[in-house]
Amino acid sequence: AEVYHGNVTFVKVKRCFSKWSFLYKINHKVLANLKFIARRLRYMFSMEAFIHQHLKRQPTAMLLDDKMESLHQVIAKCCNPIAGDSVIGVKISDNEIVVHRTNCMEARQLMSKMGKNIVKAKWRKDETNIDFLTGLKITGFDKIGLVNDVLTIMYKDFKINCRSINFETSEGLFEGTIMLYIQNLSVLQELMEKLKLVDGIQRVDRIN
């Protein structure tokens, strides 16, 4: 048997006998990706905390009409909030308020520049017939009839109107992007759960 005469630190020896030793064998690229995701999550949560702390200093509450009849209330295109989302209002002028989701990165940038113009916002609870534009990203394994299954759920089961649908396939995998009009957050969540049950679909994520 060959004997290694190099120097081995105590830390490396300890890692070999640790119950978590398998973690040290993970590819460095994977660890780098995990660290990036962790930093991203910490940023998102800190942003939520930042917004909520700021809103505590702004006691004025603004009710957003689901029907959006007033031209002074504008839905932010950067995050496309829908009824049911946690939102804030940014007063960009005397007669215009832009509504953002509270996890919107642009909203935080605006808060640092226009802090005094941030107001609390919440949706009315009464039912409406207005539809909001939002998007879904669907990925999974390509199979015959999958797109038809997706469209059947959207049009037949949920009676949802779509603005655009794009599916691309490569080496047995597919990625689809759907921009659709939805009534509120609960309907969107129900649709996403239904789509996840379709054979071949692996992920369904909301996009801005």
PDB file of C-alpha atoms in Angstrom:
ATOM      1  CA  ALA A   1       0.000   0.000   0.000  1.00  0.00           C
ATOM      2  CA  GLU A   2       1.111   3.525  -0.746  1.00  0.00           C
ATOM      3  CA  VAL A   3       1.479   5.995   2.094  1.00  0.00           C
ATOM      4  CA  TYR A   4       0.755   9.701   1.580  1.00  0.00           C
ATOM      5  CA  HIS A   5       3.491  11.807   3.177  1.00  0.00           C
ATOM      6  CA  GLY A   6       1.948  15.197   2.515  1.00  0.00           C
ATOM      7  CA  ASN A   7       0.429  17.508   5.082  1.00  0.00           C
ATOM      8  CA  VAL A   8      -3.262  17.055   5.912  1.00  0.00           C
ATOM      9  CA  THR A   9      -4.914  19.591   8.148  1.00  0.00           C
ATOM     10  CA  PHE A  10      -6.939  18.526  11.150  1.00  0.00           C
ATOM     11  CA  VAL A  11      -9.999  20.245   9.641  1.00  0.00           C
ATOM     12  CA  LYS A  12      -9.856  18.005   6.538  1.00  0.00           C
ATOM     13  CA  VAL A  13      -9.504  14.877   8.674  1.00  0.00           C
ATOM     14  CA  LYS A  14     -12.456  15.970  10.823  1.00  0.00           C
ATOM     15  CA  ARG A  15     -14.570  16.494   7.705  1.00  0.00           C
ATOM     16  CA  CYS A  16     -13.901  12.932   6.506  1.00  0.00           C
ATOM     17  CA  PHE A  17     -15.402  11.458   9.675  1.00  0.00           C
ATOM     18  CA  SER A  18     -18.231  13.935  10.055  1.00  0.00           C
ATOM     19  CA  LYS A  19     -21.818  12.774   9.511  1.00  0.00           C
ATOM     20  CA  TRP A  20     -22.048  15.660   7.072  1.00  0.00           C
ATOM     21  CA  SER A  21     -19.018  14.467   5.075  1.00  0.00           C
ATOM     22  CA  PHE A  22     -21.142  13.943   1.945  1.00  0.00           C
ATOM     23  CA  LEU A  23     -21.706  17.685   1.784  1.00  0.00           C
ATOM     24  CA  TYR A  24     -18.011  18.302   1.197  1.00  0.00           C
ATOM     25  CA  LYS A  25     -18.104  16.108  -1.882  1.00  0.00           C
ATOM     26  CA  ILE A  26     -20.675  18.273  -3.615  1.00  0.00           C
ATOM     27  CA  ASN A  27     -19.365  19.955  -6.749  1.00  0.00           C
ATOM     28  CA  HIS A  28     -18.085  23.483  -6.105  1.00  0.00           C
ATOM     29  CA  LYS A  29     -20.303  24.812  -8.889  1.00  0.00           C
ATOM     30  CA  VAL A  30     -23.385  23.426  -7.136  1.00  0.00           C
ATOM     31  CA  LEU A  31     -22.315  25.046  -3.881  1.00  0.00           C
ATOM     32  CA  ALA A  32     -21.789  28.347  -5.683  1.00  0.00           C
ATOM     33  CA  ASN A  33     -25.318  28.142  -7.110  1.00  0.00           C
ATOM     34  CA  LEU A  34     -26.760  27.350  -3.687  1.00  0.00           C
ATOM     35  CA  LYS A  35     -24.932  30.310  -2.165  1.00  0.00           C
ATOM     36  CA  PHE A  36     -26.285  32.579  -4.906  1.00  0.00           C
ATOM     37  CA  ILE A  37     -29.849  31.384  -4.246  1.00  0.00           C
ATOM     38  CA  ALA A  38     -29.383  31.898  -0.501  1.00  0.00           C
ATOM     39  CA  ARG A  39     -28.146  35.450  -1.037  1.00  0.00           C
ATOM     40  CA  ARG A  40     -31.076  36.113  -3.344  1.00  0.00           C
ATOM     41  CA  LEU A  41     -33.577  34.868  -0.767  1.00  0.00           C
ATOM     42  CA  ARG A  42     -31.992  36.945   1.984  1.00  0.00           C
ATOM     43  CA  TYR A  43     -32.242  39.996  -0.256  1.00  0.00           C
ATOM     44  CA  MET A  44     -35.902  39.358  -1.033  1.00  0.00           C
ATOM     45  CA  PHE A  45     -36.838  38.841   2.602  1.00  0.00           C
ATOM     46  CA  SER A  46     -34.866  41.880   3.716  1.00  0.00           C
ATOM     47  CA  MET A  47     -36.639  43.912   1.041  1.00  0.00           C
ATOM     48  CA  GLU A  48     -40.032  42.784   2.363  1.00  0.00           C
ATOM     49  CA  ALA A  49     -38.957  43.809   5.875  1.00  0.00           C
ATOM     50  CA  PHE A  50     -37.669  47.133   4.568  1.00  0.00           C
ATOM     51  CA  ILE A  51     -40.990  47.901   2.883  1.00  0.00           C
ATOM     52  CA  HIS A  52     -43.109  46.916   5.873  1.00  0.00           C
ATOM     53  CA  GLN A  53     -40.959  48.983   8.245  1.00  0.00           C
ATOM     54  CA  HIS A  54     -41.302  51.974   5.959  1.00  0.00           C
ATOM     55  CA  LEU A  55     -45.060  51.593   5.682  1.00  0.00           C
ATOM     56  CA  LYS A  56     -45.380  51.682   9.468  1.00  0.00           C
ATOM     57  CA  ARG A  57     -44.254  55.288   9.244  1.00  0.00           C
ATOM     58  CA  GLN A  58     -46.919  56.006   6.611  1.00  0.00           C
ATOM     59  CA  PRO A  59     -50.280  55.357   8.326  1.00  0.00           C
ATOM     60  CA  THR A  60     -52.386  56.586   5.387  1.00  0.00           C
ATOM     61  CA  ALA A  61     -54.263  53.677   3.851  1.00  0.00           C
ATOM     62  CA  MET A  62     -55.420  53.586   0.246  1.00  0.00           C
ATOM     63  CA  LEU A  63     -58.008  51.123  -1.020  1.00  0.00           C
ATOM     64  CA  LEU A  64     -57.398  49.983  -4.576  1.00  0.00           C
ATOM     65  CA  ASP A  65     -60.528  49.432  -6.585  1.00  0.00           C
ATOM     66  CA  ASP A  66     -60.388  46.019  -8.305  1.00  0.00           C
ATOM     67  CA  LYS A  67     -62.335  47.486 -11.221  1.00  0.00           C
ATOM     68  CA  MET A  68     -59.608  50.095 -11.690  1.00  0.00           C
ATOM     69  CA  GLU A  69     -62.165  52.653 -12.840  1.00  0.00           C
ATOM     70  CA  SER A  70     -59.983  55.585 -11.827  1.00  0.00           C
ATOM     71  CA  LEU A  71     -57.328  56.568 -14.341  1.00  0.00           C
ATOM     72  CA  HIS A  72     -55.171  57.722 -11.424  1.00  0.00           C
ATOM     73  CA  GLN A  73     -54.398  54.145 -10.425  1.00  0.00           C
ATOM     74  CA  VAL A  74     -51.865  52.463 -12.715  1.00  0.00           C
ATOM     75  CA  ILE A  75     -50.712  48.849 -12.558  1.00  0.00           C
ATOM     76  CA  ALA A  76     -46.892  48.660 -12.622  1.00  0.00           C
ATOM     77  CA  LYS A  77     -45.659  46.787 -15.689  1.00  0.00           C
ATOM     78  CA  CYS A  78     -42.466  45.698 -13.927  1.00  0.00           C
ATOM     79  CA  CYS A  79     -44.282  43.307 -11.554  1.00  0.00           C
ATOM     80  CA  ASN A  80     -47.882  43.103 -12.886  1.00  0.00           C
ATOM     81  CA  PRO A  81     -49.736  42.881  -9.543  1.00  0.00           C
ATOM     82  CA  ILE A  82     -53.142  41.204  -9.557  1.00  0.00           C
ATOM     83  CA  ALA A  83     -56.025  41.361  -7.085  1.00  0.00           C
ATOM     84  CA  GLY A  84     -54.961  39.498  -3.956  1.00  0.00           C
ATOM     85  CA  ASP A  85     -51.252  40.364  -4.171  1.00  0.00           C
ATOM     86  CA  SER A  86     -49.628  42.294  -1.343  1.00  0.00           C
ATOM     87  CA  VAL A  87     -49.148  45.740  -2.839  1.00  0.00           C
ATOM     88  CA  ILE A  88     -48.005  49.297  -2.191  1.00  0.00           C
ATOM     89  CA  GLY A  89     -48.851  52.527  -3.973  1.00  0.00           C
ATOM     90  CA  VAL A  90     -46.237  54.962  -5.247  1.00  0.00           C
ATOM     91  CA  LYS A  91     -47.476  58.509  -5.850  1.00  0.00           C
ATOM     92  CA  ILE A  92     -45.470  59.651  -8.858  1.00  0.00           C
ATOM     93  CA  SER A  93     -47.508  62.824  -9.343  1.00  0.00           C
ATOM     94  CA  ASP A  94     -50.455  64.679  -7.823  1.00  0.00           C
ATOM     95  CA  ASN A  95     -52.939  62.721  -9.923  1.00  0.00           C
ATOM     96  CA  GLU A  96     -51.272  59.350 -10.527  1.00  0.00           C
ATOM     97  CA  ILE A  97     -50.473  56.374  -8.290  1.00  0.00           C
ATOM     98  CA  VAL A  98     -48.546  53.347  -9.551  1.00  0.00           C
ATOM     99  CA  VAL A  99     -49.334  50.044  -7.823  1.00  0.00           C
ATOM    100  CA  HIS A 100     -46.431  47.616  -7.197  1.00  0.00           C
ATOM    101  CA  ARG A 101     -46.154  44.217  -5.558  1.00  0.00           C
ATOM    102  CA  THR A 102     -44.313  44.484  -2.241  1.00  0.00           C
ATOM    103  CA  ASN A 103     -41.631  42.043  -3.470  1.00  0.00           C
ATOM    104  CA  CYS A 104     -40.917  44.190  -6.531  1.00  0.00           C
ATOM    105  CA  MET A 105     -37.270  45.272  -6.770  1.00  0.00           C
ATOM    106  CA  GLU A 106     -38.172  48.457  -8.583  1.00  0.00           C
ATOM    107  CA  ALA A 107     -40.544  49.336  -5.728  1.00  0.00           C
ATOM    108  CA  ARG A 108     -37.629  49.375  -3.292  1.00  0.00           C
ATOM    109  CA  GLN A 109     -35.612  51.621  -5.576  1.00  0.00           C
ATOM    110  CA  LEU A 110     -38.546  54.008  -5.771  1.00  0.00           C
ATOM    111  CA  MET A 111     -38.887  53.967  -1.993  1.00  0.00           C
ATOM    112  CA  SER A 112     -35.291  55.142  -1.593  1.00  0.00           C
ATOM    113  CA  LYS A 113     -35.962  58.039  -3.975  1.00  0.00           C
ATOM    114  CA  MET A 114     -39.619  58.823  -3.211  1.00  0.00           C
ATOM    115  CA  GLY A 115     -40.042  57.563   0.359  1.00  0.00           C
ATOM    116  CA  LYS A 116     -42.594  60.199   1.323  1.00  0.00           C
ATOM    117  CA  ASN A 117     -44.786  59.238  -1.633  1.00  0.00           C
ATOM    118  CA  ILE A 118     -45.342  55.614  -0.558  1.00  0.00           C
ATOM    119  CA  VAL A 119     -48.809  54.725   0.717  1.00  0.00           C
ATOM    120  CA  LYS A 120     -50.324  51.530   2.039  1.00  0.00           C
ATOM    121  CA  ALA A 121     -52.531  49.724  -0.420  1.00  0.00           C
ATOM    122  CA  LYS A 122     -54.898  46.780  -0.334  1.00  0.00           C
ATOM    123  CA  TRP A 123     -57.490  45.323  -2.653  1.00  0.00           C
ATOM    124  CA  ARG A 124     -61.214  45.482  -2.018  1.00  0.00           C
ATOM    125  CA  LYS A 125     -62.810  42.189  -1.039  1.00  0.00           C
ATOM    126  CA  ASP A 126     -65.879  42.525  -3.218  1.00  0.00           C
ATOM    127  CA  GLU A 127     -65.999  40.357  -6.339  1.00  0.00           C
ATOM    128  CA  THR A 128     -65.223  41.880  -9.718  1.00  0.00           C
ATOM    129  CA  ASN A 129     -65.102  40.911 -13.361  1.00  0.00           C
ATOM    130  CA  ILE A 130     -61.832  42.658 -14.162  1.00  0.00           C
ATOM    131  CA  ASP A 131     -58.905  40.580 -15.435  1.00  0.00           C
ATOM    132  CA  PHE A 132     -55.233  41.331 -14.781  1.00  0.00           C
ATOM    133  CA  LEU A 133     -52.315  40.467 -17.032  1.00  0.00           C
ATOM    134  CA  THR A 134     -49.785  38.028 -15.612  1.00  0.00           C
ATOM    135  CA  GLY A 135     -47.499  35.272 -16.868  1.00  0.00           C
ATOM    136  CA  LEU A 136     -46.587  31.641 -16.276  1.00  0.00           C
ATOM    137  CA  LYS A 137     -43.421  29.732 -17.101  1.00  0.00           C
ATOM    138  CA  ILE A 138     -43.943  25.983 -17.570  1.00  0.00           C
ATOM    139  CA  THR A 139     -41.122  23.431 -17.939  1.00  0.00           C
ATOM    140  CA  GLY A 140     -40.952  19.666 -18.163  1.00  0.00           C
ATOM    141  CA  PHE A 141     -40.674  16.663 -20.477  1.00  0.00           C
ATOM    142  CA  ASP A 142     -42.011  17.008 -23.997  1.00  0.00           C
ATOM    143  CA  LYS A 143     -44.764  14.600 -24.989  1.00  0.00           C
ATOM    144  CA  ILE A 144     -47.488  14.431 -27.607  1.00  0.00           C
ATOM    145  CA  GLY A 145     -50.627  16.276 -26.576  1.00  0.00           C
ATOM    146  CA  LEU A 146     -49.086  18.209 -23.681  1.00  0.00           C
ATOM    147  CA  VAL A 147     -49.828  21.658 -25.114  1.00  0.00           C
ATOM    148  CA  ASN A 148     -53.393  20.576 -25.834  1.00  0.00           C
ATOM    149  CA  ASP A 149     -53.761  19.415 -22.217  1.00  0.00           C
ATOM    150  CA  VAL A 150     -52.560  22.812 -20.980  1.00  0.00           C
ATOM    151  CA  LEU A 151     -54.912  24.731 -23.258  1.00  0.00           C
ATOM    152  CA  THR A 152     -57.857  22.519 -22.297  1.00  0.00           C
ATOM    153  CA  ILE A 153     -57.347  23.349 -18.626  1.00  0.00           C
ATOM    154  CA  MET A 154     -57.028  27.060 -19.325  1.00  0.00           C
ATOM    155  CA  TYR A 155     -59.892  27.473 -21.776  1.00  0.00           C
ATOM    156  CA  LYS A 156     -62.345  24.769 -20.725  1.00  0.00           C
ATOM    157  CA  ASP A 157     -61.810  24.435 -16.974  1.00  0.00           C
ATOM    158  CA  PHE A 158     -60.907  28.040 -16.106  1.00  0.00           C
ATOM    159  CA  LYS A 159     -62.207  29.943 -19.151  1.00  0.00           C
ATOM    160  CA  ILE A 160     -59.080  32.063 -19.214  1.00  0.00           C
ATOM    161  CA  ASN A 161     -58.112  34.366 -22.082  1.00  0.00           C
ATOM    162  CA  CYS A 162     -54.481  34.350 -23.201  1.00  0.00           C
ATOM    163  CA  ARG A 163     -52.537  37.180 -24.765  1.00  0.00           C
ATOM    164  CA  SER A 164     -49.659  35.011 -25.962  1.00  0.00           C
ATOM    165  CA  ILE A 165     -48.446  31.401 -25.806  1.00  0.00           C
ATOM    166  CA  ASN A 166     -44.958  30.194 -26.710  1.00  0.00           C
ATOM    167  CA  PHE A 167     -43.611  26.651 -26.349  1.00  0.00           C
ATOM    168  CA  GLU A 168     -40.098  25.528 -27.316  1.00  0.00           C
ATOM    169  CA  THR A 169     -38.715  21.973 -27.247  1.00  0.00           C
ATOM    170  CA  SER A 170     -35.172  20.623 -27.244  1.00  0.00           C
ATOM    171  CA  GLU A 171     -33.845  17.110 -26.662  1.00  0.00           C
ATOM    172  CA  GLY A 172     -37.043  15.840 -25.106  1.00  0.00           C
ATOM    173  CA  LEU A 173     -37.570  18.847 -22.827  1.00  0.00           C
ATOM    174  CA  PHE A 174     -39.882  21.815 -23.235  1.00  0.00           C
ATOM    175  CA  GLU A 175     -40.248  25.337 -21.896  1.00  0.00           C
ATOM    176  CA  GLY A 176     -43.424  27.326 -22.282  1.00  0.00           C
ATOM    177  CA  THR A 177     -44.279  30.941 -21.558  1.00  0.00           C
ATOM    178  CA  ILE A 178     -47.922  31.988 -21.295  1.00  0.00           C
ATOM    179  CA  MET A 179     -49.183  35.546 -20.796  1.00  0.00           C
ATOM    180  CA  LEU A 180     -52.770  35.430 -19.615  1.00  0.00           C
ATOM    181  CA  TYR A 181     -55.532  37.498 -18.067  1.00  0.00           C
ATOM    182  CA  ILE A 182     -56.561  36.336 -14.599  1.00  0.00           C
ATOM    183  CA  GLN A 183     -59.147  37.621 -12.119  1.00  0.00           C
ATOM    184  CA  ASN A 184     -57.219  37.347  -8.875  1.00  0.00           C
ATOM    185  CA  LEU A 185     -54.421  35.613  -7.003  1.00  0.00           C
ATOM    186  CA  SER A 186     -56.503  32.681  -5.730  1.00  0.00           C
ATOM    187  CA  VAL A 187     -57.598  31.768  -9.270  1.00  0.00           C
ATOM    188  CA  LEU A 188     -53.978  31.963 -10.450  1.00  0.00           C
ATOM    189  CA  GLN A 189     -52.787  29.691  -7.656  1.00  0.00           C
ATOM    190  CA  GLU A 190     -55.563  27.197  -8.391  1.00  0.00           C
ATOM    191  CA  LEU A 191     -54.630  27.183 -12.079  1.00  0.00           C
ATOM    192  CA  MET A 192     -50.951  26.612 -11.288  1.00  0.00           C
ATOM    193  CA  GLU A 193     -51.750  23.652  -9.037  1.00  0.00           C
ATOM    194  CA  LYS A 194     -53.963  22.130 -11.741  1.00  0.00           C
ATOM    195  CA  LEU A 195     -51.253  22.516 -14.384  1.00  0.00           C
ATOM    196  CA  LYS A 196     -48.691  20.820 -12.128  1.00  0.00           C
ATOM    197  CA  LEU A 197     -50.810  17.659 -12.278  1.00  0.00           C
ATOM    198  CA  VAL A 198     -50.462  17.388 -16.061  1.00  0.00           C
ATOM    199  CA  ASP A 199     -48.284  14.432 -17.070  1.00  0.00           C
ATOM    200  CA  GLY A 200     -44.894  15.743 -18.219  1.00  0.00           C
ATOM    201  CA  ILE A 201     -44.992  19.097 -16.457  1.00  0.00           C
ATOM    202  CA  GLN A 202     -42.270  19.484 -13.822  1.00  0.00           C
ATOM    203  CA  ARG A 203     -42.500  23.144 -12.818  1.00  0.00           C
ATOM    204  CA  VAL A 204     -45.038  25.962 -13.060  1.00  0.00           C
ATOM    205  CA  ASP A 205     -43.781  29.392 -11.980  1.00  0.00           C
ATOM    206  CA  ARG A 206     -45.284  32.836 -12.039  1.00  0.00           C
ATOM    207  CA  ILE A 207     -43.367  35.459 -13.991  1.00  0.00           C
ATOM    208  CA  ASN A 208     -43.751  39.225 -14.088  1.00  0.00           C
TER     209      ASN A 208
END
